[in-house]
């Protein structure tokens, strides 16, 4: 069973895009080392906010998490899809944005940013109003649904 377990681990690593277990292990070590380096950059012992943290520790931990989120976004970003979305927004006669709960804040923020560059957009936070607006959209319109988990 030891040989079959090793081959299972190797196949798993290959499905993740690595040549094998050694390359996977090196990537994990590098990733952990990278986070440790970022923690050192922000002068943090650990990244979680604790009730007893001083204001400067809280600010540093938030900065660390924001940098980490931006890096994760960049790593996962599909640049072709982003370019297509930008082109659609740039050519739209009408833009409807929809977000519920905390996602509505993101939709409203995007609506304001689009208004600053002269793009006709409206942000809906009520699902019924969003559905009514969506039903009236045509081929020259874009509907953007926002979900920030």
PDB file of C-alpha atoms in Angstrom:
ATOM      1  CA  UNK A   1       0.000   0.000   0.000  1.00  0.00           C
ATOM      2  CA  UNK A   2       2.928   2.360   0.487  1.00  0.00           C
ATOM      3  CA  UNK A   3       3.735   2.339  -3.253  1.00  0.00           C
ATOM      4  CA  UNK A   4       0.101   2.933  -4.180  1.00  0.00           C
ATOM      5  CA  UNK A   5      -0.145   5.778  -1.638  1.00  0.00           C
ATOM      6  CA  UNK A   6       2.990   7.378  -3.091  1.00  0.00           C
ATOM      7  CA  UNK A   7       1.636   7.106  -6.638  1.00  0.00           C
ATOM      8  CA  UNK A   8      -1.699   8.558  -5.517  1.00  0.00           C
ATOM      9  CA  UNK A   9       0.093  11.534  -3.962  1.00  0.00           C
ATOM     10  CA  UNK A  10       2.188  11.974  -7.127  1.00  0.00           C
ATOM     11  CA  UNK A  11      -0.919  11.917  -9.349  1.00  0.00           C
ATOM     12  CA  UNK A  12      -2.632  14.416  -7.044  1.00  0.00           C
ATOM     13  CA  UNK A  13       0.338  16.784  -7.302  1.00  0.00           C
ATOM     14  CA  UNK A  14       0.354  16.411 -11.089  1.00  0.00           C
ATOM     15  CA  UNK A  15      -3.367  17.240 -11.274  1.00  0.00           C
ATOM     16  CA  UNK A  16      -2.527  20.446  -9.413  1.00  0.00           C
ATOM     17  CA  UNK A  17      -0.037  21.289 -12.160  1.00  0.00           C
ATOM     18  CA  UNK A  18       3.225  20.200 -10.538  1.00  0.00           C
ATOM     19  CA  UNK A  19       5.729  17.703 -11.941  1.00  0.00           C
ATOM     20  CA  UNK A  20       5.446  15.660  -8.768  1.00  0.00           C
ATOM     21  CA  UNK A  21       5.525  15.724  -4.980  1.00  0.00           C
ATOM     22  CA  UNK A  22       8.947  17.405  -4.722  1.00  0.00           C
ATOM     23  CA  UNK A  23       7.884  20.374  -6.858  1.00  0.00           C
ATOM     24  CA  UNK A  24       4.609  20.622  -4.913  1.00  0.00           C
ATOM     25  CA  UNK A  25       6.480  20.541  -1.592  1.00  0.00           C
ATOM     26  CA  UNK A  26       8.894  23.243  -2.790  1.00  0.00           C
ATOM     27  CA  UNK A  27       5.966  25.447  -3.844  1.00  0.00           C
ATOM     28  CA  UNK A  28       4.286  25.029  -0.456  1.00  0.00           C
ATOM     29  CA  UNK A  29       7.517  25.874   1.359  1.00  0.00           C
ATOM     30  CA  UNK A  30       8.037  28.911  -0.878  1.00  0.00           C
ATOM     31  CA  UNK A  31       4.467  30.092  -0.282  1.00  0.00           C
ATOM     32  CA  UNK A  32       4.811  29.716   3.474  1.00  0.00           C
ATOM     33  CA  UNK A  33       8.160  31.474   3.369  1.00  0.00           C
ATOM     34  CA  UNK A  34       6.614  34.280   1.318  1.00  0.00           C
ATOM     35  CA  UNK A  35       3.888  34.844   3.910  1.00  0.00           C
ATOM     36  CA  UNK A  36       6.494  34.759   6.677  1.00  0.00           C
ATOM     37  CA  UNK A  37       8.493  37.386   4.784  1.00  0.00           C
ATOM     38  CA  UNK A  38       5.373  39.561   4.391  1.00  0.00           C
ATOM     39  CA  UNK A  39       4.648  39.180   8.115  1.00  0.00           C
ATOM     40  CA  UNK A  40       8.208  40.356   8.772  1.00  0.00           C
ATOM     41  CA  UNK A  41       7.725  43.265   6.363  1.00  0.00           C
ATOM     42  CA  UNK A  42       4.744  44.436   8.406  1.00  0.00           C
ATOM     43  CA  UNK A  43       6.551  43.586  11.685  1.00  0.00           C
ATOM     44  CA  UNK A  44       3.909  41.013  12.646  1.00  0.00           C
ATOM     45  CA  UNK A  45       4.245  37.859  14.685  1.00  0.00           C
ATOM     46  CA  UNK A  46       1.053  36.451  13.175  1.00  0.00           C
ATOM     47  CA  UNK A  47      -1.639  37.746  10.843  1.00  0.00           C
ATOM     48  CA  UNK A  48      -4.799  37.360  12.924  1.00  0.00           C
ATOM     49  CA  UNK A  49      -6.223  40.352  14.808  1.00  0.00           C
ATOM     50  CA  UNK A  50      -6.552  39.754  18.535  1.00  0.00           C
ATOM     51  CA  UNK A  51      -8.629  41.718  21.050  1.00  0.00           C
ATOM     52  CA  UNK A  52      -5.481  42.835  22.889  1.00  0.00           C
ATOM     53  CA  UNK A  53      -3.674  44.174  19.794  1.00  0.00           C
ATOM     54  CA  UNK A  54      -2.505  47.772  19.842  1.00  0.00           C
ATOM     55  CA  UNK A  55      -3.884  50.084  17.110  1.00  0.00           C
ATOM     56  CA  UNK A  56      -0.590  49.961  15.151  1.00  0.00           C
ATOM     57  CA  UNK A  57      -0.662  46.138  15.244  1.00  0.00           C
ATOM     58  CA  UNK A  58      -4.245  46.101  13.966  1.00  0.00           C
ATOM     59  CA  UNK A  59      -3.357  48.517  11.153  1.00  0.00           C
ATOM     60  CA  UNK A  60      -0.328  46.409  10.171  1.00  0.00           C
ATOM     61  CA  UNK A  61      -2.389  43.202  10.205  1.00  0.00           C
ATOM     62  CA  UNK A  62      -5.075  44.777   8.033  1.00  0.00           C
ATOM     63  CA  UNK A  63      -2.405  46.036   5.604  1.00  0.00           C
ATOM     64  CA  UNK A  64      -0.887  42.543   5.460  1.00  0.00           C
ATOM     65  CA  UNK A  65      -4.256  40.950   4.700  1.00  0.00           C
ATOM     66  CA  UNK A  66      -5.061  43.588   2.040  1.00  0.00           C
ATOM     67  CA  UNK A  67      -1.727  43.019   0.265  1.00  0.00           C
ATOM     68  CA  UNK A  68      -2.325  39.282   0.435  1.00  0.00           C
ATOM     69  CA  UNK A  69      -5.836  39.676  -1.049  1.00  0.00           C
ATOM     70  CA  UNK A  70      -4.534  41.845  -3.898  1.00  0.00           C
ATOM     71  CA  UNK A  71      -1.822  39.303  -4.695  1.00  0.00           C
ATOM     72  CA  UNK A  72      -4.339  36.446  -4.663  1.00  0.00           C
ATOM     73  CA  UNK A  73      -6.622  38.433  -6.971  1.00  0.00           C
ATOM     74  CA  UNK A  74      -3.780  39.108  -9.397  1.00  0.00           C
ATOM     75  CA  UNK A  75      -2.820  35.432  -9.423  1.00  0.00           C
ATOM     76  CA  UNK A  76      -6.406  34.350 -10.197  1.00  0.00           C
ATOM     77  CA  UNK A  77      -7.291  37.145 -12.618  1.00  0.00           C
ATOM     78  CA  UNK A  78      -8.287  36.126 -16.134  1.00  0.00           C
ATOM     79  CA  UNK A  79      -6.895  39.074 -18.108  1.00  0.00           C
ATOM     80  CA  UNK A  80      -8.731  38.131 -21.326  1.00  0.00           C
ATOM     81  CA  UNK A  81     -12.080  38.060 -19.510  1.00  0.00           C
ATOM     82  CA  UNK A  82     -11.211  41.345 -17.792  1.00  0.00           C
ATOM     83  CA  UNK A  83     -10.442  42.963 -21.165  1.00  0.00           C
ATOM     84  CA  UNK A  84     -13.740  41.672 -22.622  1.00  0.00           C
ATOM     85  CA  UNK A  85     -15.671  43.014 -19.616  1.00  0.00           C
ATOM     86  CA  UNK A  86     -13.964  46.411 -19.907  1.00  0.00           C
ATOM     87  CA  UNK A  87     -14.784  46.555 -23.626  1.00  0.00           C
ATOM     88  CA  UNK A  88     -18.428  45.668 -22.932  1.00  0.00           C
ATOM     89  CA  UNK A  89     -18.688  48.362 -20.252  1.00  0.00           C
ATOM     90  CA  UNK A  90     -16.932  50.858 -22.500  1.00  0.00           C
ATOM     91  CA  UNK A  91     -19.348  50.268 -25.366  1.00  0.00           C
ATOM     92  CA  UNK A  92     -22.570  49.905 -23.391  1.00  0.00           C
ATOM     93  CA  UNK A  93     -25.379  52.373 -23.876  1.00  0.00           C
ATOM     94  CA  UNK A  94     -26.753  51.430 -20.458  1.00  0.00           C
ATOM     95  CA  UNK A  95     -25.164  49.627 -17.481  1.00  0.00           C
ATOM     96  CA  UNK A  96     -27.115  48.067 -14.617  1.00  0.00           C
ATOM     97  CA  UNK A  97     -25.211  46.898 -11.554  1.00  0.00           C
ATOM     98  CA  UNK A  98     -26.745  44.632  -8.925  1.00  0.00           C
ATOM     99  CA  UNK A  99     -25.490  43.631  -5.511  1.00  0.00           C
ATOM    100  CA  UNK A 100     -27.267  42.567  -2.333  1.00  0.00           C
ATOM    101  CA  UNK A 101     -26.089  43.028   1.236  1.00  0.00           C
ATOM    102  CA  UNK A 102     -22.429  43.958   1.489  1.00  0.00           C
ATOM    103  CA  UNK A 103     -22.083  43.333  -2.262  1.00  0.00           C
ATOM    104  CA  UNK A 104     -24.376  46.308  -2.839  1.00  0.00           C
ATOM    105  CA  UNK A 105     -21.615  48.560  -1.519  1.00  0.00           C
ATOM    106  CA  UNK A 106     -19.274  47.229  -4.195  1.00  0.00           C
ATOM    107  CA  UNK A 107     -21.928  47.742  -6.888  1.00  0.00           C
ATOM    108  CA  UNK A 108     -22.559  51.317  -5.700  1.00  0.00           C
ATOM    109  CA  UNK A 109     -18.830  52.022  -5.623  1.00  0.00           C
ATOM    110  CA  UNK A 110     -18.437  50.776  -9.206  1.00  0.00           C
ATOM    111  CA  UNK A 111     -21.469  52.848 -10.238  1.00  0.00           C
ATOM    112  CA  UNK A 112     -19.820  55.990  -8.839  1.00  0.00           C
ATOM    113  CA  UNK A 113     -16.518  55.177 -10.560  1.00  0.00           C
ATOM    114  CA  UNK A 114     -18.282  54.603 -13.884  1.00  0.00           C
ATOM    115  CA  UNK A 115     -20.111  57.939 -13.490  1.00  0.00           C
ATOM    116  CA  UNK A 116     -16.754  59.694 -13.026  1.00  0.00           C
ATOM    117  CA  UNK A 117     -15.652  58.470 -16.452  1.00  0.00           C
ATOM    118  CA  UNK A 118     -18.954  59.271 -18.139  1.00  0.00           C
ATOM    119  CA  UNK A 119     -20.437  55.769 -18.321  1.00  0.00           C
ATOM    120  CA  UNK A 120     -24.238  55.588 -17.829  1.00  0.00           C
ATOM    121  CA  UNK A 121     -24.746  53.226 -14.911  1.00  0.00           C
ATOM    122  CA  UNK A 122     -27.272  52.579 -12.181  1.00  0.00           C
ATOM    123  CA  UNK A 123     -26.786  50.391  -9.120  1.00  0.00           C
ATOM    124  CA  UNK A 124     -29.751  48.435  -7.802  1.00  0.00           C
ATOM    125  CA  UNK A 125     -29.797  46.840  -4.376  1.00  0.00           C
ATOM    126  CA  UNK A 126     -33.376  45.566  -4.474  1.00  0.00           C
ATOM    127  CA  UNK A 127     -33.765  42.298  -6.382  1.00  0.00           C
ATOM    128  CA  UNK A 128     -37.209  43.221  -7.728  1.00  0.00           C
ATOM    129  CA  UNK A 129     -36.016  46.543  -9.148  1.00  0.00           C
ATOM    130  CA  UNK A 130     -32.933  44.827 -10.586  1.00  0.00           C
ATOM    131  CA  UNK A 131     -35.112  42.217 -12.307  1.00  0.00           C
ATOM    132  CA  UNK A 132     -37.348  44.961 -13.750  1.00  0.00           C
ATOM    133  CA  UNK A 133     -34.334  46.847 -15.105  1.00  0.00           C
ATOM    134  CA  UNK A 134     -32.764  43.632 -16.441  1.00  0.00           C
ATOM    135  CA  UNK A 135     -35.974  42.791 -18.325  1.00  0.00           C
ATOM    136  CA  UNK A 136     -35.703  46.105 -20.193  1.00  0.00           C
ATOM    137  CA  UNK A 137     -32.071  45.726 -21.252  1.00  0.00           C
ATOM    138  CA  UNK A 138     -31.193  45.394 -24.913  1.00  0.00           C
ATOM    139  CA  UNK A 139     -28.138  44.281 -26.879  1.00  0.00           C
ATOM    140  CA  UNK A 140     -26.408  47.617 -26.190  1.00  0.00           C
ATOM    141  CA  UNK A 141     -26.713  47.179 -22.427  1.00  0.00           C
ATOM    142  CA  UNK A 142     -24.650  45.392 -19.783  1.00  0.00           C
ATOM    143  CA  UNK A 143     -25.829  43.837 -16.547  1.00  0.00           C
ATOM    144  CA  UNK A 144     -23.195  43.281 -13.850  1.00  0.00           C
ATOM    145  CA  UNK A 145     -23.949  41.100 -10.838  1.00  0.00           C
ATOM    146  CA  UNK A 146     -21.669  41.652  -7.863  1.00  0.00           C
ATOM    147  CA  UNK A 147     -20.964  39.012  -5.248  1.00  0.00           C
ATOM    148  CA  UNK A 148     -18.216  39.577  -2.737  1.00  0.00           C
ATOM    149  CA  UNK A 149     -18.912  36.401  -0.754  1.00  0.00           C
TER     150      UNK A 149
END
